[in-house]
Amino acid sequence: MQEHIIHSLNELRENQPLVHNITNDVVTNTTANALLAIGASPIMAHAIEEVADMVGITSSLVINSGTLTSSSLKSMMLATETASQLGKPWILDPVGAGATAFRLTSNKQLLENKPSVVRGNASEIKALFTGANEGKGVDSSSSSESTLHFIQEKAREHQLIIAVTGATDYVTDGYEVYKINNGHPMMAKVTGTGCTATAIIGAFLAICDTPLTAAVSGLTCLGIAGELASMDCPGPGSLQLRLLDELYRLDQASIQKFEKVSNMRRSCH
């Protein structure tokens, strides 16, 4: 997988794909800068009057339900319907999916439009597919490891990629499971790192041959950048800025040195 990640990063920077984001108010600037830093070209557009046209001219779509409203939901639904019709890849980040009935119902509606990838923490993923809320607002109270059998089953059932993130990240298409041990605990103290992971996967969706490769590549690149940014870092404020620098500086040598990805194959069945 290491060679695929390196190739994907090079392709991303060479092609600079347009990535359409309908994301939450808290992280718009953060994720736009992260996409620029790694080499993509972000468009942050949510007006219902233009989202269908925007999906038509961009390479991939990122949907993040963190600050969901009835108005933004309509834009998200139209954008995802258009993406599915046009065969454009898109990723769903069901932020705090089980926190309220409105969030759960809305994210389930979005799921019906067949995302290429769903990324969330363990509690969000469980809530999205079962309706049971085990989280604390938008934070998870379950470990990513606890979902392994569950995410394989749901990935097969819905024919999509599920990426569950936490201290360790797992990505599956229902058959293969990739375990990613990159990252640093301090990243959890910076708002928007999960949303940034989603956006970066969205960028890789634009250029990778498979959504599975896109998800593994995106999470690995962000995790390595987070590790490098955390070295001798005094705190979360500095980390947020350093993370952009390390995404920009990320190269083949750093991926070869720091990548910690293992293919668990079918061992979790």
Short mmCIF file of N, CA, C and O in Angstrom, two decimals, residues 183-265:
data_model
loop_
_atom_site.label_atom_id
_atom_site.label_comp_id
_atom_site.label_asym_id
_atom_site.label_seq_id
_atom_site.Cartn_x
_atom_site.Cartn_y
_atom_site.Cartn_z
N GLY A 183 -0.40 9.18 13.41
CA GLY A 183 -1.13 10.22 14.14
C GLY A 183 -0.49 10.48 15.49
O GLY A 183 0.52 9.87 15.86
N HIS A 184 -1.09 11.42 16.25
CA HIS A 184 -0.57 11.79 17.57
C HIS A 184 -1.75 12.18 18.44
O HIS A 184 -2.70 12.83 17.97
N PRO A 185 -1.73 11.83 19.75
CA PRO A 185 -2.86 12.14 20.64
C PRO A 185 -3.21 13.64 20.69
O PRO A 185 -4.38 13.99 20.90
N MET A 186 -2.24 14.51 20.49
CA MET A 186 -2.53 15.94 20.56
C MET A 186 -3.48 16.40 19.45
O MET A 186 -4.16 17.42 19.58
N MET A 187 -3.56 15.63 18.37
CA MET A 187 -4.46 15.99 17.28
C MET A 187 -5.91 16.05 17.74
O MET A 187 -6.71 16.80 17.19
N ALA A 188 -6.23 15.27 18.77
CA ALA A 188 -7.60 15.26 19.30
C ALA A 188 -7.93 16.56 20.04
O ALA A 188 -9.10 16.82 20.33
N LYS A 189 -6.91 17.36 20.34
CA LYS A 189 -7.12 18.63 21.05
C LYS A 189 -7.28 19.81 20.10
O LYS A 189 -7.40 20.96 20.54
N VAL A 190 -7.25 19.54 18.80
CA VAL A 190 -7.44 20.58 17.79
C VAL A 190 -8.75 20.33 17.07
O VAL A 190 -8.94 19.27 16.47
N THR A 191 -9.68 21.28 17.16
CA THR A 191 -10.96 21.08 16.51
C THR A 191 -10.79 20.98 15.00
O THR A 191 -9.98 21.69 14.40
N GLY A 192 -11.50 20.05 14.41
CA GLY A 192 -11.49 19.94 12.96
C GLY A 192 -10.52 18.94 12.37
O GLY A 192 -10.45 18.82 11.15
N THR A 193 -9.75 18.22 13.20
CA THR A 193 -8.82 17.26 12.61
C THR A 193 -9.57 16.09 11.95
O THR A 193 -9.16 15.61 10.90
N GLY A 194 -10.67 15.67 12.54
CA GLY A 194 -11.48 14.63 11.91
C GLY A 194 -12.11 15.14 10.61
O GLY A 194 -12.13 14.44 9.60
N CYS A 195 -12.60 16.37 10.64
CA CYS A 195 -13.18 16.98 9.45
C CYS A 195 -12.12 17.15 8.37
O CYS A 195 -12.39 16.99 7.17
N THR A 196 -10.90 17.48 8.79
CA THR A 196 -9.80 17.59 7.85
C THR A 196 -9.49 16.24 7.21
O THR A 196 -9.22 16.15 6.01
N ALA A 197 -9.55 15.18 8.01
CA ALA A 197 -9.35 13.83 7.47
C ALA A 197 -10.36 13.54 6.37
O ALA A 197 -10.02 13.01 5.31
N THR A 198 -11.61 13.90 6.63
CA THR A 198 -12.66 13.68 5.64
C THR A 198 -12.38 14.45 4.36
O THR A 198 -12.51 13.91 3.25
N ALA A 199 -12.01 15.71 4.50
CA ALA A 199 -11.75 16.55 3.33
C ALA A 199 -10.58 16.00 2.51
O ALA A 199 -10.63 15.98 1.27
N ILE A 200 -9.52 15.56 3.20
CA ILE A 200 -8.35 15.03 2.49
C ILE A 200 -8.69 13.73 1.78
O ILE A 200 -8.25 13.49 0.65
N ILE A 201 -9.48 12.88 2.42
CA ILE A 201 -9.95 11.67 1.72
C ILE A 201 -10.72 12.08 0.47
O ILE A 201 -10.59 11.48 -0.59
N GLY A 202 -11.55 13.12 0.61
CA GLY A 202 -12.30 13.62 -0.54
C GLY A 202 -11.40 14.02 -1.69
O GLY A 202 -11.71 13.78 -2.86
N ALA A 203 -10.25 14.63 -1.36
CA ALA A 203 -9.29 15.01 -2.40
C ALA A 203 -8.71 13.77 -3.07
O ALA A 203 -8.60 13.72 -4.31
N PHE A 204 -8.36 12.77 -2.28
CA PHE A 204 -7.81 11.54 -2.86
C PHE A 204 -8.86 10.77 -3.67
O PHE A 204 -8.52 10.08 -4.63
N LEU A 205 -10.13 10.90 -3.31
CA LEU A 205 -11.19 10.27 -4.09
C LEU A 205 -11.19 10.76 -5.53
O LEU A 205 -11.58 10.03 -6.45
N ALA A 206 -10.74 11.99 -5.72
CA ALA A 206 -10.74 12.58 -7.06
C ALA A 206 -9.72 11.96 -7.98
O ALA A 206 -9.86 12.05 -9.21
N ILE A 207 -8.69 11.31 -7.40
CA ILE A 207 -7.60 10.83 -8.27
C ILE A 207 -7.26 9.35 -8.10
O ILE A 207 -6.57 8.78 -8.95
N CYS A 208 -7.73 8.72 -7.04
CA CYS A 208 -7.40 7.31 -6.80
C CYS A 208 -8.29 6.38 -7.62
O CYS A 208 -9.45 6.69 -7.91
N ASP A 209 -7.74 5.21 -7.94
CA ASP A 209 -8.50 4.22 -8.71
C ASP A 209 -9.66 3.64 -7.91
O ASP A 209 -10.69 3.28 -8.49
N THR A 210 -9.49 3.53 -6.59
CA THR A 210 -10.55 2.96 -5.76
C THR A 210 -10.76 3.83 -4.52
O THR A 210 -9.81 4.44 -4.02
N PRO A 211 -11.99 3.87 -4.01
CA PRO A 211 -12.25 4.60 -2.77
C PRO A 211 -11.47 4.04 -1.58
O PRO A 211 -11.14 4.78 -0.65
N LEU A 212 -11.18 2.75 -1.61
CA LEU A 212 -10.40 2.13 -0.52
C LEU A 212 -9.00 2.73 -0.47
O LEU A 212 -8.52 3.12 0.60
N THR A 213 -8.35 2.82 -1.62
CA THR A 213 -7.03 3.43 -1.68
C THR A 213 -7.08 4.90 -1.26
O THR A 213 -6.18 5.39 -0.56
N ALA A 214 -8.13 5.60 -1.67
CA ALA A 214 -8.28 7.01 -1.32
C ALA A 214 -8.38 7.20 0.18
O ALA A 214 -7.74 8.09 0.76
N ALA A 215 -9.17 6.36 0.84
CA ALA A 215 -9.36 6.49 2.29
C ALA A 215 -8.09 6.18 3.05
O ALA A 215 -7.71 6.90 3.98
N VAL A 216 -7.40 5.10 2.65
CA VAL A 216 -6.15 4.75 3.33
C VAL A 216 -5.09 5.82 3.08
O VAL A 216 -4.37 6.23 4.00
N SER A 217 -5.00 6.30 1.86
CA SER A 217 -4.00 7.32 1.53
C SER A 217 -4.26 8.61 2.30
O SER A 217 -3.33 9.20 2.87
N GLY A 218 -5.51 9.05 2.34
CA GLY A 218 -5.84 10.29 3.03
C GLY A 218 -5.54 10.23 4.51
O GLY A 218 -4.93 11.15 5.07
N LEU A 219 -5.95 9.15 5.16
CA LEU A 219 -5.73 9.04 6.60
C LEU A 219 -4.25 8.87 6.93
O LEU A 219 -3.76 9.41 7.93
N THR A 220 -3.52 8.15 6.10
CA THR A 220 -2.10 7.96 6.36
C THR A 220 -1.34 9.27 6.20
O THR A 220 -0.50 9.62 7.04
N CYS A 221 -1.64 10.01 5.14
CA CYS A 221 -0.95 11.29 4.92
C CYS A 221 -1.23 12.27 6.05
O CYS A 221 -0.31 12.93 6.56
N LEU A 222 -2.48 12.36 6.49
CA LEU A 222 -2.80 13.25 7.59
C LEU A 222 -2.14 12.78 8.88
O LEU A 222 -1.61 13.59 9.66
N GLY A 223 -2.14 11.47 9.12
CA GLY A 223 -1.54 10.93 10.33
C GLY A 223 -0.05 11.20 10.40
O GLY A 223 0.48 11.61 11.45
N ILE A 224 0.65 11.00 9.29
CA ILE A 224 2.09 11.28 9.26
C ILE A 224 2.34 12.76 9.47
O ILE A 224 3.22 13.15 10.25
N ALA A 225 1.57 13.61 8.80
CA ALA A 225 1.73 15.06 8.99
C ALA A 225 1.49 15.45 10.44
O ALA A 225 2.20 16.30 10.99
N GLY A 226 0.51 14.81 11.09
CA GLY A 226 0.23 15.08 12.49
C GLY A 226 1.38 14.68 13.40
O GLY A 226 1.71 15.39 14.36
N GLU A 227 1.98 13.52 13.12
CA GLU A 227 3.14 13.07 13.91
C GLU A 227 4.30 14.06 13.78
O GLU A 227 4.91 14.45 14.78
N LEU A 228 4.59 14.45 12.56
CA LEU A 228 5.69 15.37 12.33
C LEU A 228 5.42 16.74 12.96
O LEU A 228 6.31 17.36 13.54
N ALA A 229 4.18 17.19 12.87
CA ALA A 229 3.81 18.48 13.44
C ALA A 229 3.89 18.47 14.96
O ALA A 229 4.12 19.50 15.59
N SER A 230 3.70 17.30 15.56
CA SER A 230 3.67 17.19 17.02
C SER A 230 5.07 17.15 17.65
O SER A 230 5.19 17.32 18.86
N MET A 231 6.09 16.95 16.85
CA MET A 231 7.45 16.86 17.40
C MET A 231 7.86 18.20 18.01
O MET A 231 7.84 19.23 17.34
N ASP A 232 8.21 18.16 19.28
CA ASP A 232 8.63 19.37 20.01
C ASP A 232 7.58 20.48 19.94
O ASP A 232 7.91 21.67 20.00
N CYS A 233 6.32 20.09 19.85
CA CYS A 233 5.23 21.07 19.74
C CYS A 233 4.72 21.42 21.14
O CYS A 233 4.37 20.53 21.91
N PRO A 234 4.64 22.71 21.49
CA PRO A 234 4.24 23.08 22.85
C PRO A 234 2.76 22.89 23.15
O PRO A 234 2.38 22.80 24.31
N GLY A 235 1.91 22.85 22.13
CA GLY A 235 0.49 22.71 22.40
C GLY A 235 -0.37 22.75 21.15
O GLY A 235 0.14 22.89 20.03
N PRO A 236 -1.69 22.63 21.33
CA PRO A 236 -2.62 22.52 20.18
C PRO A 236 -2.62 23.73 19.26
O PRO A 236 -2.84 23.59 18.05
N GLY A 237 -2.39 24.93 19.80
CA GLY A 237 -2.39 26.11 18.94
C GLY A 237 -1.30 26.05 17.90
O GLY A 237 -1.52 26.31 16.71
N SER A 238 -0.11 25.70 18.34
CA SER A 238 1.00 25.55 17.41
C SER A 238 0.79 24.38 16.47
O SER A 238 1.14 24.43 15.28
N LEU A 239 0.19 23.31 17.00
CA LEU A 239 -0.02 22.12 16.18
C LEU A 239 -0.90 22.44 14.97
O LEU A 239 -0.64 21.94 13.86
N GLN A 240 -1.91 23.24 15.16
CA GLN A 240 -2.82 23.55 14.07
C GLN A 240 -2.08 24.18 12.89
O GLN A 240 -2.32 23.84 11.73
N LEU A 241 -1.17 25.10 13.19
CA LEU A 241 -0.38 25.74 12.13
C LEU A 241 0.66 24.79 11.55
O LEU A 241 0.86 24.72 10.33
N ARG A 242 1.32 24.03 12.43
CA ARG A 242 2.35 23.12 11.97
C ARG A 242 1.77 22.01 11.09
O ARG A 242 2.45 21.51 10.18
N LEU A 243 0.54 21.63 11.36
CA LEU A 243 -0.09 20.57 10.57
C LEU A 243 -0.19 21.00 9.10
O LEU A 243 0.06 20.19 8.19
N LEU A 244 -0.54 22.25 8.86
CA LEU A 244 -0.60 22.75 7.48
C LEU A 244 0.79 22.70 6.84
O LEU A 244 0.94 22.30 5.67
N ASP A 245 1.80 23.09 7.59
CA ASP A 245 3.17 23.06 7.06
C ASP A 245 3.59 21.64 6.68
O ASP A 245 4.20 21.42 5.63
N GLU A 246 3.25 20.68 7.55
CA GLU A 246 3.68 19.31 7.30
C GLU A 246 2.89 18.66 6.16
O GLU A 246 3.43 17.81 5.44
N LEU A 247 1.63 19.03 5.99
CA LEU A 247 0.88 18.56 4.83
C LEU A 247 1.53 19.07 3.55
O LEU A 247 1.63 18.35 2.55
N TYR A 248 1.97 20.30 3.59
CA TYR A 248 2.62 20.91 2.43
C TYR A 248 3.97 20.26 2.15
O TYR A 248 4.36 20.05 0.99
N ARG A 249 4.70 19.91 3.20
CA ARG A 249 6.05 19.36 3.06
C ARG A 249 6.07 17.84 2.85
O ARG A 249 7.12 17.27 2.51
N LEU A 250 4.96 17.19 3.05
CA LEU A 250 4.90 15.73 2.97
C LEU A 250 5.45 15.23 1.63
O LEU A 250 5.09 15.74 0.57
N ASP A 251 6.31 14.21 1.69
CA ASP A 251 6.91 13.70 0.47
C ASP A 251 7.15 12.19 0.58
O ASP A 251 6.81 11.56 1.60
N GLN A 252 7.73 11.64 -0.47
CA GLN A 252 7.98 10.21 -0.52
C GLN A 252 8.84 9.74 0.64
O GLN A 252 8.55 8.70 1.25
N ALA A 253 9.87 10.50 0.97
CA ALA A 253 10.79 10.08 2.03
C ALA A 253 10.09 9.99 3.38
O ALA A 253 10.31 9.03 4.14
N SER A 254 9.24 10.96 3.70
CA SER A 254 8.55 10.93 4.99
C SER A 254 7.51 9.82 5.04
O SER A 254 7.31 9.20 6.09
N ILE A 255 6.87 9.54 3.91
CA ILE A 255 5.91 8.43 3.88
C ILE A 255 6.65 7.11 4.08
O ILE A 255 6.22 6.24 4.86
N GLN A 256 7.77 6.94 3.40
CA GLN A 256 8.55 5.70 3.53
C GLN A 256 9.06 5.51 4.96
O GLN A 256 9.14 4.38 5.45
N LYS A 257 9.41 6.60 5.62
CA LYS A 257 9.99 6.51 6.96
C LYS A 257 8.93 6.29 8.03
O LYS A 257 9.15 5.53 8.99
N PHE A 258 7.77 6.94 7.91
CA PHE A 258 6.82 6.98 9.02
C PHE A 258 5.54 6.18 8.81
O PHE A 258 4.79 5.97 9.78
N GLU A 259 5.27 5.74 7.60
CA GLU A 259 3.99 5.05 7.33
C GLU A 259 3.85 3.78 8.17
O GLU A 259 4.77 2.97 8.24
N LYS A 260 2.69 3.67 8.84
CA LYS A 260 2.42 2.49 9.68
C LYS A 260 1.04 1.94 9.30
O LYS A 260 0.06 2.10 10.02
N VAL A 261 0.98 1.29 8.14
CA VAL A 261 -0.26 0.73 7.61
C VAL A 261 -0.10 -0.78 7.50
O VAL A 261 0.89 -1.25 6.94
N SER A 262 -1.05 -1.52 8.01
CA SER A 262 -1.02 -2.97 7.87
C SER A 262 -2.35 -3.46 7.32
O SER A 262 -3.41 -2.94 7.67
N ASN A 263 -2.27 -4.45 6.45
CA ASN A 263 -3.46 -5.07 5.86
C ASN A 263 -3.84 -6.27 6.71
O ASN A 263 -3.11 -7.26 6.78
N MET A 264 -5.00 -6.17 7.36
CA MET A 264 -5.46 -7.25 8.25
C MET A 264 -6.23 -8.31 7.46
O MET A 264 -6.62 -9.33 7.98
N ARG A 265 -6.49 -8.02 6.19
CA ARG A 265 -7.22 -8.91 5.28
C ARG A 265 -8.54 -9.38 5.92
O ARG A 265 -9.31 -8.58 6.40
#
